[in-house]
Short mmCIF file of C-alpha atoms and ligand atoms in Angstrom, two decimals:
data_model
loop_
_atom_site.label_atom_id
_atom_site.label_comp_id
_atom_site.label_asym_id
_atom_site.label_seq_id
_atom_site.Cartn_x
_atom_site.Cartn_y
_atom_site.Cartn_z
CA MET O 280 0.00 0.00 0.00
CA ASN O 281 2.83 2.39 0.83
CA ASN O 282 4.34 1.95 -2.65
CA LEU O 283 0.95 2.43 -4.27
CA VAL O 284 0.52 5.79 -2.51
CA LEU O 285 4.08 6.81 -3.44
CA SER O 286 3.42 6.14 -7.14
CA LEU O 287 -0.17 7.48 -7.33
CA ALA O 288 -0.03 10.67 -5.25
CA PRO O 289 2.04 12.68 -7.80
CA LYS O 290 -0.63 11.94 -10.45
CA LEU O 291 -3.54 13.01 -8.26
CA THR O 292 -2.71 16.64 -7.60
CA ASN O 293 -6.39 17.69 -7.45
CA LEU O 294 -7.32 15.08 -4.89
CA GLN O 295 -9.74 16.33 -2.21
CA THR O 296 -10.67 13.15 -0.34
CA LEU O 297 -8.37 10.30 0.60
CA VAL O 298 -9.24 7.36 2.84
CA LEU O 299 -6.21 5.27 3.82
CA ARG O 300 -7.87 3.27 6.57
CA GLN O 301 -5.92 0.05 7.13
CA ASP O 302 -6.46 -3.17 9.01
CA LYS O 303 -2.75 -3.88 9.09
CA PRO O 304 -0.71 -0.66 9.31
CA GLN O 305 1.57 -0.34 6.29
CA LEU O 306 1.74 3.39 5.70
CA LEU O 307 5.09 5.05 6.35
CA ASP O 308 6.00 8.70 6.68
CA ASN O 309 7.36 8.92 3.12
CA ALA O 310 3.88 8.17 1.72
CA ILE O 311 2.30 10.97 3.77
CA GLU O 312 5.13 13.33 2.82
CA THR O 313 4.49 12.58 -0.87
CA ILE O 314 0.77 13.22 -0.40
CA ALA O 315 1.50 16.51 1.36
CA ASN O 316 3.92 17.56 -1.38
CA CYS O 317 1.54 16.76 -4.23
CA CYS O 318 -2.07 17.10 -3.03
CA HIS O 319 -2.39 20.66 -1.76
CA ASP O 320 -6.19 20.72 -2.19
CA LEU O 321 -6.76 17.80 0.13
CA GLN O 322 -9.74 18.46 2.42
CA ASP O 323 -10.62 15.06 3.85
CA LEU O 324 -7.91 12.63 5.01
CA ASP O 325 -8.40 9.41 6.92
CA LEU O 326 -5.21 7.89 8.36
CA SER O 327 -6.84 5.96 11.18
CA LYS O 328 -4.81 3.16 12.78
CA SER O 329 -1.60 4.19 10.98
CA PHE O 330 0.51 3.68 14.03
CA LYS O 331 3.75 3.37 12.09
CA LEU O 332 3.54 7.08 11.23
CA SER O 333 5.68 9.52 13.19
CA ASP O 334 5.53 13.27 13.75
CA HIS O 335 7.18 13.81 10.33
CA SER O 336 3.80 13.03 8.78
CA LEU O 337 2.00 15.73 10.77
CA TYR O 338 4.69 18.31 10.00
CA ALA O 339 4.42 17.49 6.28
CA LEU O 340 0.60 17.78 6.35
CA ALA O 341 0.83 21.10 8.21
CA HIS O 342 2.91 22.55 5.37
CA GLY O 343 1.34 20.83 2.38
CA CYS O 344 -2.36 20.60 3.19
CA PRO O 345 -3.57 23.86 4.76
CA ASN O 346 -7.11 23.27 3.45
CA LEU O 347 -7.81 20.17 5.50
CA VAL O 348 -11.38 20.25 6.83
CA LYS O 349 -11.62 16.67 8.03
CA LEU O 350 -8.75 14.71 9.57
CA ASN O 351 -8.97 11.28 11.15
CA ILE O 352 -5.81 10.15 12.92
CA SER O 353 -7.54 7.92 15.46
CA GLY O 354 -5.26 5.22 16.78
CA CYS O 355 -2.11 6.97 15.53
CA SER O 356 -0.55 6.59 18.94
CA ALA O 357 2.99 7.66 17.95
CA PHE O 358 2.12 11.30 17.25
CA SER O 359 3.32 13.78 19.89
CA ASP O 360 1.51 16.88 21.09
CA THR O 361 4.30 19.11 19.73
CA ALA O 362 3.44 17.93 16.22
CA LEU O 363 -0.31 18.34 16.81
CA VAL O 364 0.21 21.90 18.12
CA TYR O 365 2.18 22.59 14.94
CA LEU O 366 -0.51 21.12 12.69
CA ALA O 367 -3.24 23.15 14.40
CA SER O 368 -1.36 26.38 13.74
CA PHE O 369 -1.29 25.72 9.97
CA CYS O 370 -4.49 23.77 9.30
CA ARG O 371 -6.91 26.30 10.70
CA LYS O 372 -9.91 25.25 8.59
CA ILE O 373 -10.34 21.94 10.35
CA LYS O 374 -13.95 21.23 11.30
CA TYR O 375 -13.87 17.49 11.98
CA LEU O 376 -11.01 15.99 13.94
CA ASN O 377 -10.74 12.46 15.27
CA LEU O 378 -7.98 11.96 17.84
CA CYS O 379 -9.43 8.87 19.51
CA GLY O 380 -6.59 6.94 21.13
CA CYS O 381 -3.94 9.59 20.35
CA VAL O 382 -2.87 9.45 23.96
CA LYS O 383 0.42 11.32 23.55
CA ALA O 384 -0.80 13.90 21.02
CA ALA O 385 -4.00 14.98 22.76
CA SER O 386 -2.57 16.98 25.65
CA ASP O 387 -3.96 20.16 27.16
CA GLU O 388 -1.29 22.08 25.21
CA ALA O 389 -2.58 20.61 21.97
CA LEU O 390 -6.18 21.44 22.87
CA LYS O 391 -5.12 25.01 23.66
CA ALA O 392 -3.60 25.28 20.16
CA ILE O 393 -6.75 23.81 18.60
CA GLY O 394 -8.99 26.19 20.57
CA HIS O 395 -6.80 29.11 19.57
CA ASN O 396 -6.47 28.31 15.86
CA CYS O 397 -9.29 26.06 14.72
CA ASN O 398 -12.30 28.21 15.56
CA GLN O 399 -14.55 26.49 13.01
CA LEU O 400 -14.25 23.13 14.74
CA LYS O 401 -17.56 21.25 14.78
CA SER O 402 -16.61 17.75 15.85
CA LEU O 403 -13.81 16.40 18.00
CA ASN O 404 -13.23 12.88 19.24
CA LEU O 405 -10.90 12.65 22.25
CA GLY O 406 -11.88 9.12 23.25
CA TRP O 407 -9.43 7.51 25.68
CA CYS O 408 -7.03 10.46 25.52
CA GLU O 409 -6.18 10.11 29.17
CA GLN O 410 -3.94 13.18 29.38
CA VAL O 411 -6.78 15.56 28.57
CA GLY O 412 -7.75 17.77 31.52
CA ASP O 413 -10.00 20.70 32.29
CA ALA O 414 -7.47 23.30 31.10
CA GLY O 415 -7.53 21.86 27.59
CA VAL O 416 -11.29 21.33 27.39
CA LYS O 417 -11.92 24.87 28.65
CA CYS O 418 -9.72 26.30 25.86
CA LEU O 419 -11.76 24.30 23.36
CA ALA O 420 -15.02 25.54 24.84
CA TYR O 421 -13.91 29.18 24.65
CA GLY O 422 -12.23 28.92 21.23
CA CYS O 423 -14.69 26.72 19.36
CA PRO O 424 -18.20 28.06 19.97
CA ASP O 425 -19.54 26.12 16.98
CA LEU O 426 -18.70 22.72 18.45
CA ARG O 427 -21.52 20.23 17.75
CA ALA O 428 -20.02 16.93 18.86
CA LEU O 429 -17.42 16.22 21.51
CA ASP O 430 -16.45 12.77 22.67
CA LEU O 431 -14.56 12.76 25.97
CA CYS O 432 -15.15 9.10 26.77
CA GLY O 433 -12.43 7.72 29.01
CA CYS O 434 -10.91 11.18 29.64
CA VAL O 435 -10.63 10.27 33.29
CA LEU O 436 -9.11 13.56 34.49
CA ILE O 437 -11.87 15.92 33.45
CA THR O 438 -14.23 17.34 36.06
CA ASP O 439 -17.41 19.43 36.17
CA ASP O 440 -15.37 22.50 35.17
CA SER O 441 -15.05 21.13 31.62
CA VAL O 442 -18.77 20.47 31.27
CA VAL O 443 -19.73 23.85 32.76
CA ALA O 444 -17.45 25.62 30.25
CA LEU O 445 -18.96 23.62 27.38
CA ALA O 446 -22.52 24.26 28.58
CA ASN O 447 -21.89 28.01 28.82
CA ASN O 448 -19.96 28.51 25.57
CA CYS O 449 -20.91 25.81 23.08
CA LEU O 450 -24.61 26.44 22.70
CA HIS O 451 -24.87 24.31 19.55
CA LEU O 452 -23.58 21.16 21.22
CA ARG O 453 -25.62 18.19 19.97
CA SER O 454 -23.60 15.24 21.16
CA LEU O 455 -21.49 14.87 24.29
CA GLY O 456 -19.74 11.69 25.36
CA LEU O 457 -18.73 11.47 29.00
CA TYR O 458 -18.51 7.70 29.29
CA TYR O 459 -16.32 6.69 32.24
CA CYS O 460 -15.60 10.32 33.27
CA GLN O 461 -16.05 9.42 36.89
CA ASN O 462 -15.26 12.87 38.31
CA ILE O 463 -18.41 14.24 36.73
CA THR O 464 -21.09 15.14 39.29
CA ASP O 465 -24.60 16.58 39.35
CA LYS O 466 -23.18 20.09 38.97
CA ALA O 467 -22.26 19.26 35.37
CA MET O 468 -25.76 17.95 34.65
CA TYR O 469 -27.47 21.03 36.08
CA SER O 470 -25.19 23.32 34.04
CA LEU O 471 -26.26 21.50 30.87
CA ALA O 472 -29.93 21.67 31.83
CA TYR O 473 -29.67 25.36 32.70
CA SER O 474 -27.81 26.16 29.45
CA ARG O 475 -30.89 24.91 27.63
CA VAL O 476 -33.18 27.22 29.57
CA LYS O 477 -30.85 30.17 28.94
CA ASN O 478 -30.42 29.32 25.27
CA LYS O 479 -34.19 29.06 24.76
CA ARG O 480 -34.67 32.48 26.31
CA GLU O 481 -32.02 33.99 24.04
CA MET O 482 -33.55 32.31 21.02
CA LEU O 483 -36.95 33.76 21.80
CA THR O 484 -35.55 37.28 21.93
CA SER O 485 -33.42 36.93 18.79
CA MET O 486 -35.88 34.70 16.90
CA LYS O 487 -33.01 33.07 15.05
CA ASN O 488 -32.23 29.40 14.67
CA ARG O 489 -35.63 28.58 16.05
CA TYR O 490 -35.95 25.43 14.04
CA GLU O 491 -32.45 24.06 14.05
CA ASP O 492 -31.66 24.51 17.72
CA GLU O 493 -32.91 21.36 19.34
CA GLY O 494 -30.11 21.19 21.88
CA LEU O 495 -28.43 17.98 22.99
CA MET O 496 -29.47 14.95 20.96
CA ASN O 497 -26.94 12.50 22.37
CA LEU O 498 -25.51 12.32 25.86
CA ASN O 499 -23.50 9.41 27.18
CA VAL O 500 -23.02 9.39 30.95
CA SER O 501 -22.57 5.64 31.25
CA GLN O 502 -20.27 4.68 34.13
CA CYS O 503 -20.46 8.22 35.58
CA THR O 504 -21.29 6.66 38.89
CA ALA O 505 -21.43 9.85 40.98
CA LEU O 506 -24.57 11.15 39.23
CA THR O 507 -27.95 11.13 40.99
CA PRO O 508 -31.39 10.72 39.40
CA PRO O 509 -32.76 14.29 39.89
CA ALA O 510 -29.79 15.87 38.08
CA VAL O 511 -29.88 13.48 35.12
CA GLN O 512 -33.68 13.77 34.97
CA ALA O 513 -33.29 17.57 34.78
CA VAL O 514 -31.09 17.21 31.67
CA CYS O 515 -33.50 14.70 30.16
CA ASP O 516 -36.44 17.07 30.77
CA SER O 517 -34.57 20.05 29.28
CA PHE O 518 -33.68 18.37 25.99
CA PRO O 519 -36.66 16.74 24.28
CA ALA O 520 -34.40 14.79 21.90
CA LEU O 521 -32.85 12.83 24.78
CA HIS O 522 -34.48 9.44 25.29
CA THR O 523 -33.95 6.50 27.59
CA CYS O 524 -36.68 4.39 25.99
CA SER O 525 -35.82 1.21 24.13
CA GLY O 526 -34.82 1.68 20.52
CA ARG O 527 -33.83 5.34 20.89
CA HIS O 528 -31.32 5.42 23.73
CA SER O 529 -29.94 8.88 23.02
CA LEU O 530 -29.36 9.33 26.76
CA MET O 531 -27.00 6.54 27.72
CA ILE O 532 -26.86 5.70 31.42
CA SER O 533 -25.69 2.10 31.48
CA GLY O 534 -23.53 1.11 34.40
CA CYS O 535 -25.19 3.69 36.66
CA LEU O 536 -27.32 1.47 38.85
CA ASN O 537 -28.76 4.39 40.81
CA LEU O 538 -30.10 6.05 37.64
CA THR O 539 -32.70 3.42 36.75
CA SER O 540 -35.46 5.82 37.80
CA VAL O 541 -34.52 8.36 35.07
CA HIS O 542 -37.02 8.26 32.20
CA CYS O 543 -37.75 10.21 29.03
CA ALA O 544 -41.15 11.76 28.35
CA CYS O 545 -42.44 8.86 26.26
CA THR O 546 -41.94 6.39 29.08
CA VAL O 547 -43.92 8.65 31.42
CA GLN O 548 -46.67 9.07 28.80
CA ALA O 549 -46.82 5.33 28.18
CA HIS O 550 -47.11 4.76 31.92
CA GLN O 551 -49.92 7.34 32.22
CA ALA O 552 -51.77 5.78 29.27
CA ALA O 553 -51.42 2.32 30.82
CA SER O 554 -52.69 3.44 34.22
CA ALA O 555 -55.59 5.36 32.61
CA PHE O 556 -56.52 2.16 30.79
CA SER O 557 -56.35 0.04 33.91
CA HIS O 558 -58.23 2.61 36.04
CA PRO O 559 -60.87 4.02 33.64
CA ALA O 560 -62.66 5.78 36.51
CA HIS O 561 -59.81 8.32 36.86
ZN1 ZN C 653 -38.32 8.13 24.74
#
């Protein structure tokens, strides 16, 4: 595969999308350097699981592909945060970034650089990036107000401070993954629920985005064992697109044994309909 890329890239100078997803990693830095030298219009690049690549690849992309909008380097565990900081300062049009499993690259320093440079960011996957802390997430929240999807699953260091910053600054957030973030408490849930109330009020006065702003549509708090039912219920009640009912499961609470009493509106309605049927006198 590496040789194929080396021979084809110089002939594909107008290339905009390139998916180099591999089951068995074969790509080497010289292939990515050739792509970066030849394909300056590249907007969408998928290098997931290329764990033989080193920082040289990110430096080459930073120089050769400033128009990148979508970059997937999930599982590229050899990249360092110095190289990611560098990339963020050149590729400032990035909207979709997948860093899942980039444990070394996704540091708070790297998130600061992303928040500072990539202000159009809409989607970021930081799954299992265990170095990520509140300082980095806060920089993202302040720098990327258009963020729609953020996956922080397994980011074990983050606390309520991260979620509060996101709730206050990223009012278009649709999907938030907090799986296994065990420092998260009710405070985070209430800040999300309150952001909805505040956002609704602002929408009514400005009358804009009335139809597209549905708020959170996906929230994963599975294994966040410190959460209590009233706080999670408050979030569920604030965002009508969040469901716990079977088949929809857009509010994921598995592993939280004390949250079994949290229910979406349809479950409550179904219960009311059932009890009205069984007690017709009421
Ligand atoms: Zn439901």
